[in-house]
Amino acid sequence: MGGARNVFDEMPERSIVVWTAVISGYSQMGSHGEALELFVRMLATGNVSILLQACKLDLGRQVHSIAIKTNFESHIFVGSSLLDMYAKSNNILEARKVFDFLPKRDVVSCTAILSEYAQLGLDEEAL
């Protein structure tokens, strides 16, 4: 992993594929501390929103937990991605909690929550 990490550290920009490859490598080797350190660094770059778009609900909840612990939940991109992940999983209660927690709401977050209410036939809640 040393050589891979050196290449990783020298990269000016890293895609989600690169992040997850290196994190997975550390995890598979049992180097969970290094994997977690890189995951937290990935959160700081905003790449967590990309990760959430590909998550299933169980993994999304784990990412949400880490976002709370690292204080990224209120970040607009992370919060909107969490909201979208819960909405697509038809978990309107969690989606609403995330929406209510956002310190600043944008078109993406408002559209996501309104769309989910409409899909579930909860028209009055949408208003």
PDB file of C-alpha atoms in Angstrom:
ATOM      1  CA  MET A   1       0.000   0.000   0.000  1.00  0.00           C
ATOM      2  CA  GLY A   2       2.962   2.311   0.493  1.00  0.00           C
ATOM      3  CA  GLY A   3       3.474   2.879  -3.230  1.00  0.00           C
ATOM      4  CA  ALA A   4      -0.227   3.322  -3.871  1.00  0.00           C
ATOM      5  CA  ARG A   5      -0.472   5.809  -1.018  1.00  0.00           C
ATOM      6  CA  ASN A   6       2.474   7.798  -2.380  1.00  0.00           C
ATOM      7  CA  VAL A   7       0.782   8.048  -5.785  1.00  0.00           C
ATOM      8  CA  PHE A   8      -2.502   8.966  -4.066  1.00  0.00           C
ATOM      9  CA  ASP A   9      -0.848  11.695  -1.997  1.00  0.00           C
ATOM     10  CA  GLU A  10       0.777  13.212  -5.097  1.00  0.00           C
ATOM     11  CA  MET A  11      -2.457  13.410  -7.106  1.00  0.00           C
ATOM     12  CA  PRO A  12      -3.678  17.001  -7.522  1.00  0.00           C
ATOM     13  CA  GLU A  13      -7.310  15.827  -7.863  1.00  0.00           C
ATOM     14  CA  ARG A  14      -8.876  12.537  -6.802  1.00  0.00           C
ATOM     15  CA  SER A  15     -12.071  10.996  -8.130  1.00  0.00           C
ATOM     16  CA  ILE A  16     -14.449   9.002  -5.953  1.00  0.00           C
ATOM     17  CA  VAL A  17     -13.029   5.857  -7.586  1.00  0.00           C
ATOM     18  CA  VAL A  18      -9.514   6.722  -6.423  1.00  0.00           C
ATOM     19  CA  TRP A  19     -10.683   7.530  -2.889  1.00  0.00           C
ATOM     20  CA  THR A  20     -12.648   4.301  -2.543  1.00  0.00           C
ATOM     21  CA  ALA A  21      -9.865   2.172  -4.051  1.00  0.00           C
ATOM     22  CA  VAL A  22      -7.311   3.375  -1.510  1.00  0.00           C
ATOM     23  CA  ILE A  23      -9.780   3.241   1.397  1.00  0.00           C
ATOM     24  CA  SER A  24     -10.762  -0.309   0.380  1.00  0.00           C
ATOM     25  CA  GLY A  25      -7.117  -1.319   0.132  1.00  0.00           C
ATOM     26  CA  TYR A  26      -6.423  -0.181   3.682  1.00  0.00           C
ATOM     27  CA  SER A  27      -9.588  -1.824   4.957  1.00  0.00           C
ATOM     28  CA  GLN A  28      -8.785  -5.151   3.283  1.00  0.00           C
ATOM     29  CA  MET A  29      -5.318  -5.085   4.849  1.00  0.00           C
ATOM     30  CA  GLY A  30      -6.843  -4.528   8.285  1.00  0.00           C
ATOM     31  CA  SER A  31      -5.499  -0.975   8.485  1.00  0.00           C
ATOM     32  CA  HIS A  32      -8.827   0.423   9.623  1.00  0.00           C
ATOM     33  CA  GLY A  33      -7.341   3.541  11.198  1.00  0.00           C
ATOM     34  CA  GLU A  34      -5.812   4.625   7.900  1.00  0.00           C
ATOM     35  CA  ALA A  35      -9.045   3.758   6.069  1.00  0.00           C
ATOM     36  CA  LEU A  36     -11.075   5.885   8.484  1.00  0.00           C
ATOM     37  CA  GLU A  37      -8.580   8.752   8.275  1.00  0.00           C
ATOM     38  CA  LEU A  38      -8.899   8.804   4.484  1.00  0.00           C
ATOM     39  CA  PHE A  39     -12.673   8.538   4.691  1.00  0.00           C
ATOM     40  CA  VAL A  40     -12.813  11.607   6.933  1.00  0.00           C
ATOM     41  CA  ARG A  41     -10.509  13.446   4.497  1.00  0.00           C
ATOM     42  CA  MET A  42     -12.844  12.421   1.667  1.00  0.00           C
ATOM     43  CA  LEU A  43     -15.780  13.896   3.602  1.00  0.00           C
ATOM     44  CA  ALA A  44     -13.897  17.184   3.858  1.00  0.00           C
ATOM     45  CA  THR A  45     -13.526  17.365   0.077  1.00  0.00           C
ATOM     46  CA  GLY A  46     -17.269  17.103  -0.537  1.00  0.00           C
ATOM     47  CA  ASN A  47     -16.938  13.732  -2.281  1.00  0.00           C
ATOM     48  CA  VAL A  48     -19.333  12.218   0.236  1.00  0.00           C
ATOM     49  CA  SER A  49     -22.253  13.592  -1.775  1.00  0.00           C
ATOM     50  CA  ILE A  50     -21.140  11.460  -4.734  1.00  0.00           C
ATOM     51  CA  LEU A  51     -20.819   8.450  -2.462  1.00  0.00           C
ATOM     52  CA  LEU A  52     -24.329   8.924  -1.096  1.00  0.00           C
ATOM     53  CA  GLN A  53     -25.806   8.950  -4.589  1.00  0.00           C
ATOM     54  CA  ALA A  54     -24.608   5.374  -5.018  1.00  0.00           C
ATOM     55  CA  CYS A  55     -25.524   4.136  -1.525  1.00  0.00           C
ATOM     56  CA  LYS A  56     -28.123   1.672  -0.447  1.00  0.00           C
ATOM     57  CA  LEU A  57     -30.062   2.689   2.668  1.00  0.00           C
ATOM     58  CA  ASP A  58     -27.987   0.704   5.207  1.00  0.00           C
ATOM     59  CA  LEU A  59     -24.688   2.079   3.939  1.00  0.00           C
ATOM     60  CA  GLY A  60     -26.238   5.528   3.614  1.00  0.00           C
ATOM     61  CA  ARG A  61     -27.197   5.453   7.295  1.00  0.00           C
ATOM     62  CA  GLN A  62     -23.606   4.590   8.191  1.00  0.00           C
ATOM     63  CA  VAL A  63     -22.329   7.475   6.079  1.00  0.00           C
ATOM     64  CA  HIS A  64     -24.928   9.731   7.722  1.00  0.00           C
ATOM     65  CA  SER A  65     -23.667   8.692  11.162  1.00  0.00           C
ATOM     66  CA  ILE A  66     -20.106   9.561  10.191  1.00  0.00           C
ATOM     67  CA  ALA A  67     -21.271  12.862   8.697  1.00  0.00           C
ATOM     68  CA  ILE A  68     -22.895  13.720  12.039  1.00  0.00           C
ATOM     69  CA  LYS A  69     -19.782  12.787  14.022  1.00  0.00           C
ATOM     70  CA  THR A  70     -17.533  14.829  11.738  1.00  0.00           C
ATOM     71  CA  ASN A  71     -19.971  17.777  11.631  1.00  0.00           C
ATOM     72  CA  PHE A  72     -20.568  17.554   7.879  1.00  0.00           C
ATOM     73  CA  GLU A  73     -24.310  16.874   8.113  1.00  0.00           C
ATOM     74  CA  SER A  74     -25.139  20.583   7.950  1.00  0.00           C
ATOM     75  CA  HIS A  75     -22.980  21.137   4.845  1.00  0.00           C
ATOM     76  CA  ILE A  76     -25.468  21.915   2.051  1.00  0.00           C
ATOM     77  CA  PHE A  77     -24.108  19.368  -0.441  1.00  0.00           C
ATOM     78  CA  VAL A  78     -23.854  16.595   2.139  1.00  0.00           C
ATOM     79  CA  GLY A  79     -27.240  17.435   3.661  1.00  0.00           C
ATOM     80  CA  SER A  80     -28.938  17.552   0.263  1.00  0.00           C
ATOM     81  CA  SER A  81     -27.349  14.239  -0.683  1.00  0.00           C
ATOM     82  CA  LEU A  82     -28.486  12.652   2.584  1.00  0.00           C
ATOM     83  CA  LEU A  83     -31.971  14.013   2.036  1.00  0.00           C
ATOM     84  CA  ASP A  84     -32.028  12.657  -1.517  1.00  0.00           C
ATOM     85  CA  MET A  85     -30.756   9.241  -0.384  1.00  0.00           C
ATOM     86  CA  TYR A  86     -33.492   8.946   2.253  1.00  0.00           C
ATOM     87  CA  ALA A  87     -36.145  10.241  -0.134  1.00  0.00           C
ATOM     88  CA  LYS A  88     -35.206   7.716  -2.828  1.00  0.00           C
ATOM     89  CA  SER A  89     -35.463   5.009  -0.151  1.00  0.00           C
ATOM     90  CA  ASN A  90     -39.006   6.226   0.686  1.00  0.00           C
ATOM     91  CA  ASN A  91     -37.877   7.090   4.206  1.00  0.00           C
ATOM     92  CA  ILE A  92     -39.699  10.411   4.380  1.00  0.00           C
ATOM     93  CA  LEU A  93     -39.298  10.784   8.156  1.00  0.00           C
ATOM     94  CA  GLU A  94     -35.489  10.674   7.972  1.00  0.00           C
ATOM     95  CA  ALA A  95     -35.514  12.857   4.855  1.00  0.00           C
ATOM     96  CA  ARG A  96     -37.579  15.451   6.730  1.00  0.00           C
ATOM     97  CA  LYS A  97     -35.228  15.339   9.746  1.00  0.00           C
ATOM     98  CA  VAL A  98     -32.265  16.038   7.469  1.00  0.00           C
ATOM     99  CA  PHE A  99     -34.208  18.818   5.711  1.00  0.00           C
ATOM    100  CA  ASP A 100     -35.160  20.442   9.022  1.00  0.00           C
ATOM    101  CA  PHE A 101     -31.538  20.279  10.230  1.00  0.00           C
ATOM    102  CA  LEU A 102     -30.126  22.084   7.184  1.00  0.00           C
ATOM    103  CA  PRO A 103     -29.115  25.604   8.252  1.00  0.00           C
ATOM    104  CA  LYS A 104     -29.598  26.830   4.682  1.00  0.00           C
ATOM    105  CA  ARG A 105     -31.868  25.222   2.105  1.00  0.00           C
ATOM    106  CA  ASP A 106     -31.390  25.425  -1.639  1.00  0.00           C
ATOM    107  CA  VAL A 107     -33.409  24.465  -4.714  1.00  0.00           C
ATOM    108  CA  VAL A 108     -32.010  20.916  -4.631  1.00  0.00           C
ATOM    109  CA  SER A 109     -33.012  20.225  -1.025  1.00  0.00           C
ATOM    110  CA  CYS A 110     -36.457  21.816  -1.420  1.00  0.00           C
ATOM    111  CA  THR A 111     -37.138  19.947  -4.658  1.00  0.00           C
ATOM    112  CA  ALA A 112     -36.031  16.628  -3.147  1.00  0.00           C
ATOM    113  CA  ILE A 113     -38.352  16.864  -0.142  1.00  0.00           C
ATOM    114  CA  LEU A 114     -41.306  18.184  -2.154  1.00  0.00           C
ATOM    115  CA  SER A 115     -40.880  15.490  -4.806  1.00  0.00           C
ATOM    116  CA  GLU A 116     -40.843  12.772  -2.166  1.00  0.00           C
ATOM    117  CA  TYR A 117     -43.993  14.094  -0.513  1.00  0.00           C
ATOM    118  CA  ALA A 118     -45.691  14.180  -3.928  1.00  0.00           C
ATOM    119  CA  GLN A 119     -44.567  10.635  -4.815  1.00  0.00           C
ATOM    120  CA  LEU A 120     -45.969   9.337  -1.546  1.00  0.00           C
ATOM    121  CA  GLY A 121     -49.255  11.179  -2.091  1.00  0.00           C
ATOM    122  CA  LEU A 122     -48.649  13.450   0.906  1.00  0.00           C
ATOM    123  CA  ASP A 123     -49.814  16.607  -0.831  1.00  0.00           C
ATOM    124  CA  GLU A 124     -50.791  18.499   2.327  1.00  0.00           C
ATOM    125  CA  GLU A 125     -47.366  17.945   3.901  1.00  0.00           C
ATOM    126  CA  ALA A 126     -45.749  19.276   0.733  1.00  0.00           C
ATOM    127  CA  LEU A 127     -47.618  22.547   1.154  1.00  0.00           C
TER     128      LEU A 127
END
